[in-house]
Every structure is written in C-alpha cells, then in structure tokens.
CSV table of C-alpha atoms in Angstrom, one decimal:
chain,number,residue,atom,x,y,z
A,1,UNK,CA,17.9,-13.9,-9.0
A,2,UNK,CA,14.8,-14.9,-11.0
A,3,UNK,CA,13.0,-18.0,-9.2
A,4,UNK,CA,12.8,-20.9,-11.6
A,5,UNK,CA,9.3,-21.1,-12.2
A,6,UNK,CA,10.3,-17.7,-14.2
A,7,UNK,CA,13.2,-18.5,-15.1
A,8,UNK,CA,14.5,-16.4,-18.5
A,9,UNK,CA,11.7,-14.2,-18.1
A,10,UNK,CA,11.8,-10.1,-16.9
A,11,UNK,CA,15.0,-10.1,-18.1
A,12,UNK,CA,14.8,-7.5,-20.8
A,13,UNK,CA,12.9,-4.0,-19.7
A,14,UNK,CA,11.3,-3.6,-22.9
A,15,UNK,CA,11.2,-7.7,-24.6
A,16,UNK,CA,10.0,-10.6,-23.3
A,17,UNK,CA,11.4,-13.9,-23.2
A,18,UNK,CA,9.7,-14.9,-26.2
A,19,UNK,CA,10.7,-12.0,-28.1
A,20,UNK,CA,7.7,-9.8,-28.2
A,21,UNK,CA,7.3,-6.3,-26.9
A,22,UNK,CA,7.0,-6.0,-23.3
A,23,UNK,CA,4.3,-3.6,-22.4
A,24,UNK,CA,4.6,-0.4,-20.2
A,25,UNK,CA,2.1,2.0,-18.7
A,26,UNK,CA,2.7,5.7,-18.9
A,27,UNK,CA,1.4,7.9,-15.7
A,28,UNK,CA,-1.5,9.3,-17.7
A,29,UNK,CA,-3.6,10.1,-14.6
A,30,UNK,CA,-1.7,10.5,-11.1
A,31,UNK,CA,-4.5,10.2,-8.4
A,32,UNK,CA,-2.4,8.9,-5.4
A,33,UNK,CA,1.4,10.0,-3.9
A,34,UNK,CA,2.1,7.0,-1.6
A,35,UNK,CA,5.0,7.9,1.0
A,36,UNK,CA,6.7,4.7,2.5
A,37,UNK,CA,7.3,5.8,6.1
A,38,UNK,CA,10.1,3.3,7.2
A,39,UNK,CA,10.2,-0.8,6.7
A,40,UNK,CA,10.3,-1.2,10.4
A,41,UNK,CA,7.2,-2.8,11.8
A,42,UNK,CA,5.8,-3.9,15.7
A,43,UNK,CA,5.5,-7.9,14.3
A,44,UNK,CA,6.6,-9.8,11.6
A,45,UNK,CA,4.2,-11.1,9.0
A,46,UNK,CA,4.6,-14.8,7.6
A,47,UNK,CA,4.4,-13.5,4.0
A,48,UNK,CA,5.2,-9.8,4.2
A,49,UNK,CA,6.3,-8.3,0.8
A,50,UNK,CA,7.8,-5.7,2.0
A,51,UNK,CA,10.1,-7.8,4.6
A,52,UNK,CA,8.8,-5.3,7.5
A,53,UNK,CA,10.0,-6.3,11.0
A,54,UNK,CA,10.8,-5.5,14.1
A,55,UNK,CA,14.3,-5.0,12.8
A,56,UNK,CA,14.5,-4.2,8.9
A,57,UNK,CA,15.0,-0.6,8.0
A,58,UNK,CA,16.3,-1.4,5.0
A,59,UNK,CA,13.6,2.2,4.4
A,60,UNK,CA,14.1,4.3,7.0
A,61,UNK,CA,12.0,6.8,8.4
A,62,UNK,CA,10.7,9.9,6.3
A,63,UNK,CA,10.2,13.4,7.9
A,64,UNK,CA,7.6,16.0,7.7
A,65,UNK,CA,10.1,18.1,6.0
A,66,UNK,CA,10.8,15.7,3.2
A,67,UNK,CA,7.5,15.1,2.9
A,68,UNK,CA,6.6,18.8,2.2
A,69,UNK,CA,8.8,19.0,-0.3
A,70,UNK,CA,7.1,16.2,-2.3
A,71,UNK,CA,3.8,18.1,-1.7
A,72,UNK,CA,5.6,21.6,-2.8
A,73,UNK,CA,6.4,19.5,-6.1
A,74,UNK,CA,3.0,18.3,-6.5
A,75,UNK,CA,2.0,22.0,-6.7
A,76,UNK,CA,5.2,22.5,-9.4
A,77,UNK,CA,4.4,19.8,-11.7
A,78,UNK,CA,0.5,20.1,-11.7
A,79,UNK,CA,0.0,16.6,-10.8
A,80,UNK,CA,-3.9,17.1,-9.8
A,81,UNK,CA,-3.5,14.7,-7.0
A,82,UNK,CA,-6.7,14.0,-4.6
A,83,UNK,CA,-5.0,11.3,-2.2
A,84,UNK,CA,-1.6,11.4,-0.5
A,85,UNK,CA,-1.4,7.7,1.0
A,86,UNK,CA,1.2,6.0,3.8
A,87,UNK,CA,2.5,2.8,4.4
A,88,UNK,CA,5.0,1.1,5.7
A,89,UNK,CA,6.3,-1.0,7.7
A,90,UNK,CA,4.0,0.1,10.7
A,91,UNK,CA,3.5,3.6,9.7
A,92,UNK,CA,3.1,4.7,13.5
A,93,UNK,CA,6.2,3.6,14.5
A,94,UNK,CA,7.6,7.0,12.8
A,95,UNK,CA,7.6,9.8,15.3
A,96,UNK,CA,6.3,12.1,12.5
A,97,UNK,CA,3.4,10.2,11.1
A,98,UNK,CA,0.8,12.3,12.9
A,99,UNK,CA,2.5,15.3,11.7
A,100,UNK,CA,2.9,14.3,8.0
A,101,UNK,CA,-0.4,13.7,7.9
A,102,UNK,CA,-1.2,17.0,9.0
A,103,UNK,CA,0.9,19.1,6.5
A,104,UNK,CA,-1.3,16.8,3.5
A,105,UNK,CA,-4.4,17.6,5.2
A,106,UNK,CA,-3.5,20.9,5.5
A,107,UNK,CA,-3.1,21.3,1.6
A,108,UNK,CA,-6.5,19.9,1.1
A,109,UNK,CA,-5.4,16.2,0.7
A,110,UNK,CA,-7.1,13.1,1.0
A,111,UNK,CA,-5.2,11.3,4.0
A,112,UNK,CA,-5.2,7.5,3.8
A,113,UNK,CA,-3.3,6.0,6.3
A,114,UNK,CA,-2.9,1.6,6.3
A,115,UNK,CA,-2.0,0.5,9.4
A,116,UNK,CA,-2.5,-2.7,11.7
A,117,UNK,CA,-4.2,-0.1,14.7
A,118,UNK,CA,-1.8,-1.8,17.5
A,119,UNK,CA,0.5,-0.8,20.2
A,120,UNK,CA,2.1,1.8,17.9
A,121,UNK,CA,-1.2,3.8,16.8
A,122,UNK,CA,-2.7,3.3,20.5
A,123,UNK,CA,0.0,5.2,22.4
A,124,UNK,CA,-1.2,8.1,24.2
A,125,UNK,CA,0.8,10.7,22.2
A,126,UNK,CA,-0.2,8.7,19.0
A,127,UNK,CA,-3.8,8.2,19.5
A,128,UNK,CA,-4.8,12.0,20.6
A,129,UNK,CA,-3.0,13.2,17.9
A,130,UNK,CA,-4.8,11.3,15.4
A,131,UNK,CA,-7.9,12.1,17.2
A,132,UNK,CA,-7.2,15.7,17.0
A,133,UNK,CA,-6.3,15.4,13.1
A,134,UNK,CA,-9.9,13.6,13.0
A,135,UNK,CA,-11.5,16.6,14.2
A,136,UNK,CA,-9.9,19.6,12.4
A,137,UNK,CA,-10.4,17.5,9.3
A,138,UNK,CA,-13.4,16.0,8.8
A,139,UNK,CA,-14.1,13.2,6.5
A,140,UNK,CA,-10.4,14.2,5.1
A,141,UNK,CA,-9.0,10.9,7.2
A,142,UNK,CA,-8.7,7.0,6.9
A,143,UNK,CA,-7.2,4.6,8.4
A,144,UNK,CA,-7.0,1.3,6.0
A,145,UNK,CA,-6.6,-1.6,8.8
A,146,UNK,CA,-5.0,-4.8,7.9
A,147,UNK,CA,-7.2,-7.7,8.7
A,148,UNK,CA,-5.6,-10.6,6.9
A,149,UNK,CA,-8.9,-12.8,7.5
A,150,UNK,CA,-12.2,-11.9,8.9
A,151,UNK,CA,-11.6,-15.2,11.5
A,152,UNK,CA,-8.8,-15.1,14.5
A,153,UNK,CA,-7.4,-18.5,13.6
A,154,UNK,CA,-6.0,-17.4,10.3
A,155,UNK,CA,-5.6,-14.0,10.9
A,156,UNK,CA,-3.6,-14.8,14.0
A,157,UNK,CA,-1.8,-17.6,11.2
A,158,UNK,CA,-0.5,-14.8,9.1
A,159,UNK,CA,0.6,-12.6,11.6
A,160,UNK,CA,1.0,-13.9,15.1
A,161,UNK,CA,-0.5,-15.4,18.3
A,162,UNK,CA,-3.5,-12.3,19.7
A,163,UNK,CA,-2.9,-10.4,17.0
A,164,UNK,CA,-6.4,-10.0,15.8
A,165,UNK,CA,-7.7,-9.3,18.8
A,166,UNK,CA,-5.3,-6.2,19.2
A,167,UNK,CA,-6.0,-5.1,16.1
A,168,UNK,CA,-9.6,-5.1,17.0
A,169,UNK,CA,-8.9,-3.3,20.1
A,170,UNK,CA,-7.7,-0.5,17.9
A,171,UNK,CA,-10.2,-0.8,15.6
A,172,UNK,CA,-13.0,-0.3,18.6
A,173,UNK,CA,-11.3,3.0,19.5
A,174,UNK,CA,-11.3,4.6,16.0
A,175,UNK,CA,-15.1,3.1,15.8
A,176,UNK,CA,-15.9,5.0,19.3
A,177,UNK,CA,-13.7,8.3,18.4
A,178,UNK,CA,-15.8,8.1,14.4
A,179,UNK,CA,-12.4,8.1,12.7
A,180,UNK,CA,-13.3,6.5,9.1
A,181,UNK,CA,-11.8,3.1,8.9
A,182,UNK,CA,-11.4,0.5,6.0
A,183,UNK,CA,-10.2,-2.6,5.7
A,184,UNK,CA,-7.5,-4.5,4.1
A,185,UNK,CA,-7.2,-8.5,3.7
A,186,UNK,CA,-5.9,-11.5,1.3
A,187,UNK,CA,-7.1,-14.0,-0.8
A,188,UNK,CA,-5.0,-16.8,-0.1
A,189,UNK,CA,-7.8,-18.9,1.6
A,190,UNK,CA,-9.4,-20.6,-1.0
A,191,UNK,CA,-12.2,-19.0,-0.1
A,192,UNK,CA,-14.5,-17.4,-3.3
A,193,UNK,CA,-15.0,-13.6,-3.2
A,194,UNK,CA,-18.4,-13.5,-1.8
A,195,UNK,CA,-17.5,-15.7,1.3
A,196,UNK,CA,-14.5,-14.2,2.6
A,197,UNK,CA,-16.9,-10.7,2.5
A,198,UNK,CA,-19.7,-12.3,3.9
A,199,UNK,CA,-17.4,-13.5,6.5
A,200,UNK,CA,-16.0,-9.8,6.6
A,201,UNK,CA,-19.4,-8.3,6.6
A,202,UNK,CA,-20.6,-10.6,9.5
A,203,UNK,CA,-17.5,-9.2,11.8
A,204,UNK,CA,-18.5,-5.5,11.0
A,205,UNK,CA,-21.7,-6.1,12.0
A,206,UNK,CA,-20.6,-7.8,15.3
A,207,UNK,CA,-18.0,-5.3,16.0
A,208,UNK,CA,-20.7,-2.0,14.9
A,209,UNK,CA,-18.0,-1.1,12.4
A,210,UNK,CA,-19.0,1.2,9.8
A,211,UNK,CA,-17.3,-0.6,6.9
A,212,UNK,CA,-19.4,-2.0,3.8
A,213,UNK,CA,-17.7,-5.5,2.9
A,214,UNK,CA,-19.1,-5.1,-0.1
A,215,UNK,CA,-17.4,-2.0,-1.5
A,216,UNK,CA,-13.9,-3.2,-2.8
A,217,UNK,CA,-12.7,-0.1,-2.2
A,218,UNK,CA,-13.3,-0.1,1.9
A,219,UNK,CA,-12.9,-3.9,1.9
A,220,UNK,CA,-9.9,-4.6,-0.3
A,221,UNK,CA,-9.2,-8.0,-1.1
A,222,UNK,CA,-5.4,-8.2,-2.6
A,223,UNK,CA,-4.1,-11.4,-4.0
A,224,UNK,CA,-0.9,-13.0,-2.5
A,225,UNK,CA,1.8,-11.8,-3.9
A,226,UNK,CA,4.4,-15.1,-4.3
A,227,UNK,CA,7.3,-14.4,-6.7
A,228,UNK,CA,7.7,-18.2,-6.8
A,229,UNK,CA,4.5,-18.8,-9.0
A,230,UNK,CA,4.7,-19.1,-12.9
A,231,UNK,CA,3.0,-15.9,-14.4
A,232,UNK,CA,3.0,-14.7,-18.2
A,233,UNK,CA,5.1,-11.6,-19.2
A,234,UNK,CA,2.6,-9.0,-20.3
A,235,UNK,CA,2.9,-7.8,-23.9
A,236,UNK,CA,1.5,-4.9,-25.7
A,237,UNK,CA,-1.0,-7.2,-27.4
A,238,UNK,CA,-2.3,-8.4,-23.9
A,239,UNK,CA,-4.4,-5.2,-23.7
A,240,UNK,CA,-6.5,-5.9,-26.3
A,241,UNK,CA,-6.6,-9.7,-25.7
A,242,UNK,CA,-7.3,-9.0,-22.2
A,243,UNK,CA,-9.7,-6.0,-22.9
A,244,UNK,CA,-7.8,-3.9,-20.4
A,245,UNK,CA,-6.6,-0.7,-21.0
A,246,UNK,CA,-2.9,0.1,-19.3
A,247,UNK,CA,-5.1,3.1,-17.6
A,248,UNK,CA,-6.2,0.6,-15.2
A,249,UNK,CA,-3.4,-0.1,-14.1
A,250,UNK,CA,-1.5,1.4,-10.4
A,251,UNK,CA,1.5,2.7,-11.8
A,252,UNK,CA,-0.9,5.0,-14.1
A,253,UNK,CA,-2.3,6.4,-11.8
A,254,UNK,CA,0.6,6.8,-8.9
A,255,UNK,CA,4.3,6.6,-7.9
A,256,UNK,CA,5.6,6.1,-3.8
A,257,UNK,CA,8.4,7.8,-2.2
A,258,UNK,CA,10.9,5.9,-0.2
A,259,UNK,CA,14.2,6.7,1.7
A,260,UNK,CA,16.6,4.1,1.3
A,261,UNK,CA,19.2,3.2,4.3
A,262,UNK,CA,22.4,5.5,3.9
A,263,UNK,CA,20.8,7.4,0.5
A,264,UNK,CA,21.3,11.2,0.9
A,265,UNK,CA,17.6,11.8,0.0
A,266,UNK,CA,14.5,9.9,-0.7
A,267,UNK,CA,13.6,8.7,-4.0
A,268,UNK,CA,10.2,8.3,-6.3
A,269,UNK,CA,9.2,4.4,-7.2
A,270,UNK,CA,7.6,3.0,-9.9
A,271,UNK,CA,5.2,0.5,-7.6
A,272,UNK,CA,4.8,0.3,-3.5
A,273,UNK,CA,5.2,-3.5,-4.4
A,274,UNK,CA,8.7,-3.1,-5.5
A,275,UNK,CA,10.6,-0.8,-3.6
A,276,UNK,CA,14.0,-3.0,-3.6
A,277,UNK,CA,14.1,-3.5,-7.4
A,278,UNK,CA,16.7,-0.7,-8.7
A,279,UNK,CA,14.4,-0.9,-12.5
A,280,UNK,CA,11.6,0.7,-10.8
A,281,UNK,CA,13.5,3.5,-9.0
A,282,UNK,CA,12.4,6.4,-11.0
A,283,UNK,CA,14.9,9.3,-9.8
A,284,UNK,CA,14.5,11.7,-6.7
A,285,UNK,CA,12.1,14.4,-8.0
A,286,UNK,CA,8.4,13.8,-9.4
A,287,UNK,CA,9.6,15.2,-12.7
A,288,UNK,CA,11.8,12.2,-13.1
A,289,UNK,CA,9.1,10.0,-12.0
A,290,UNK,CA,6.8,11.3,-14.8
A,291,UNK,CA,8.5,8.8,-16.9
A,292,UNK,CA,6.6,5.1,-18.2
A,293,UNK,CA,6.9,1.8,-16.5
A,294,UNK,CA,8.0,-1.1,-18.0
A,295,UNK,CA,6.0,-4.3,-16.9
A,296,UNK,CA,9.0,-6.1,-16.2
A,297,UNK,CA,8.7,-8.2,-12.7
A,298,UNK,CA,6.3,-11.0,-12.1
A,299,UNK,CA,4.4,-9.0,-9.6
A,300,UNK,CA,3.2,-6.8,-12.9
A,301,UNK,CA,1.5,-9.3,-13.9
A,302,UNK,CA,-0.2,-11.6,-11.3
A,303,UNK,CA,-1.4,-8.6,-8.8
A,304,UNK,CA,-2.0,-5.3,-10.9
A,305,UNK,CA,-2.6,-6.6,-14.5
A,306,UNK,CA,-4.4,-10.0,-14.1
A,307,UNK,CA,-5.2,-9.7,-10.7
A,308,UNK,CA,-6.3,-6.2,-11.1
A,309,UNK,CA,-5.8,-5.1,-8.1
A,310,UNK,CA,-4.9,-1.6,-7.0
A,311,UNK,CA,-3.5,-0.3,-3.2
A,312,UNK,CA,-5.7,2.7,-3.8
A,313,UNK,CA,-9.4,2.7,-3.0
C-alpha cells in the first residue's frame, strides 16, 4: 500500500507516474554478496527498516551450509567478489555466524560483519570464536558497529535505555583484542556532516578507538530511511541531470541473500533495504540475480540515488 505522500507513484516497474521511463541499474560490477542472517534481534529499534526484534523472524536463520553454496556459486558465475558482508537482525544471535564467517574467510574473502557488539557478540562461546577468526585471519575481519549517534541521549533515543553504553562495552573488547572495527550511524539529527563526525571523532578519541570519523567508509553516515516522505521517481534522464552514473549505485555493485519463513530455500534480493518487497526478489541462484533492477520503491531514490549512500564501505 503506497503511503500518500507517494501516492500513484512505483506503481509500474518500468514507467513512472508521469509517464516517462523508469530507470534501472544493471549489476555491471558485483563487489559485495550480503547474507541476511535472520530478522531476529536482542532490542527493538524505534525506526528499524528491517522490523528486527526480539520476536520477528519473518527471515530466519541461514546456515553455514547454505552459505557455502552461495560462495560455490560465486566461484561458478565468475562474480570477482572481494567482500562477503552480514546483517541482520542481530547477526550473532545465529548459532552459525562465527562459522559462516569462517568458510568466507577461508576462500579469501573480505568478512564484514554489522552488528550492535552487545549481549549476543559478548557471550563466551561467541566472543572467542570471533577472536580466534581475528587471529587466523588477519586484517580479513570487521565488525561495522551501529552507533546511531556519537552522544548516549540519542543514541539511547533510537534504541533503548543503556544501550550505548553496552555497545561501547563491546566495542572496548574488540578495541583491546585489535579486531578492526567501524562504525555505522544516522543523519536524522539535524546535525551538518562535519558535526555529527566531529562529534564521532571526539568519542574515538575518548574511547582509543582506531576509527577515522572522517573516512565515510569506516564512519558511515546513512540517511533515514521513512517511506512516508515525498521523493521523485528516478528516470533514465535523471543520470545525466543528476551527473550520476547508475554504476554508483548499490544494486550495481551487489545482491543479499535471505531465507524467508516457511520458503524451502533462500533466495537472492535486489537491495538489503527491501527484503519484503516480492519486485526485488530476484530468484534462488546468483544466475537469476544477474538480472537489472528496476528503480521502482521510494527507498531507490531518497537513500541510494539522491542520498548516495551505499551499505558497503
């Protein structure tokens, strides 16, 4: 059901509302295989775009196995990949994070893990693991914390009483243990750029974090994400007007894999913003995925095209 401020628009895959061509973006060079580990979460965030909670597995859990067979596909289809990325949900909550992480480092992978370093990643079991994958891959490993705000008050706002402060708690033990962190927060603070990093920066330094604030792609700053704000539907004239090549764009340059609840196997999406939105469901195999992207849902516009922002570093 399309929110009224967009109301008539991303109706058609492939015309806009006002009759012009809607623009698509062909995966012209995949860097990034994201693998959605399971929309079950340790909290519930106020604006969560995923819906993540204590209680939603609308995803459910991936397996090592399943996992493999994505990489065993990469190899097939020649993909060149450098980074195989997770999310979730709270990606530690899955009893086979630690070793899905493995079997990508193991084929020479990039690992890039986002997490919100609480309870789940600071369990005994969880946290030598990840230590031990630290150590037998070196430089290989990152862990891309959530930090909604560099300050407690509106961090703690977004996702809960303490919060920040157990984040930070896990962020100290990957800064003692020299696991590679980075950071990811929002700009829904009416704060410019260059404040919310200085405020970012001042907090690495306090904490001894080895994280530049500076560098977008260790401090990433996403927009909010609100389906109930007016965007324009992106045409195949806006590259030019824009001076943006589709290139740029996420879904050139990488697809996500997902289980959904009761599916007999996982499937390939378009976007890790839109994992619920059948149109961007690409099939089951990478082959399938190979296909182009229609820019047809509001989040097309406002985060990757005009807010150019990307989930990979």
């Amino acid at each position: 059901m399309k929110d009224h401020a967009n109301i008539g628009k991303f109706n058609d895959p492939y015309i806009t509302a006002k009759g012009d061509t809607r623009a698509h973006v062909a995966l012209t060079n995949p860097q990034t295989l994201w693998f959605n580990t399971g929309t079950l979460c340790n909290i519930e965030c106020e604006n969560c775009y995923i819906l993540s909670s204590p209680t939603n597995d609308a995803l459910v859990y991936l397996t090592a196995d399943e996992v493999s067979d994505y990489l065993d596909q990469l190899d097939a289809r020649d993909w060149k990949v450098r980074e195989i990325a997770f999310t979730g949900g709270e990606p530690f909550m899955n009893p086979d994070m630690n070793e899905m992480a493995r079997r990508s480092l193991e084929r020479g992978y990039d690992v890039l893990i986002l997490t919100n370093a609480m309870q789940p990643m600071q369990r005994k079991r969880v946290s030598a693991g990840l230590l031990q994958l630290a150590q037998d891959f070196p430089g290989k490993l990152t862990l891309r914390i959530s930090v909604d705000h560099w300050s407690a008050e509106l961090h703690d706002k977004e996702r809960g009483k303490g919060t920040f402060e157990r984040t930070l708690e896990g962020m100290r033990w990957l800064r003692n243990n020299d696991i590679q962190m980075a950071v990811a927060g929002r700009t829904m603070w009416n704060e410019t750029d260059a404040d919310s990093r200085a405020g970012y920066a001042d907090l690495y330094a306090n904490e001894n974090f080895k994280i530049d604030a500076s560098n977008p792609g260790e401090t990433v700053l996403f927009p909010e994400m609100d389906e109930q704000v007016e965007v324009p539907e992106i045409t195949t004239d806006c590259w030019g007007m824009l001076n943006k090549s589709p290139n740029e764009v996420m879904c050139a340059s990488s697809r996500m894999v997902v289980k959904h609840k009761g599916a007999k196997a996982p499937s390939v999406i378009a976007c890790t913003l839109l994992p619920y939105d059948p149109q961007f469901d690409l099939g089951t195999t990478l082959e399938e995925a190979e296909k182009p992207v229609q820019l047809n849902h509001p989040h097309c516009a406002k985060f990757c095209v005009l807010g150019g922002a990307s989930c990979s570093a």
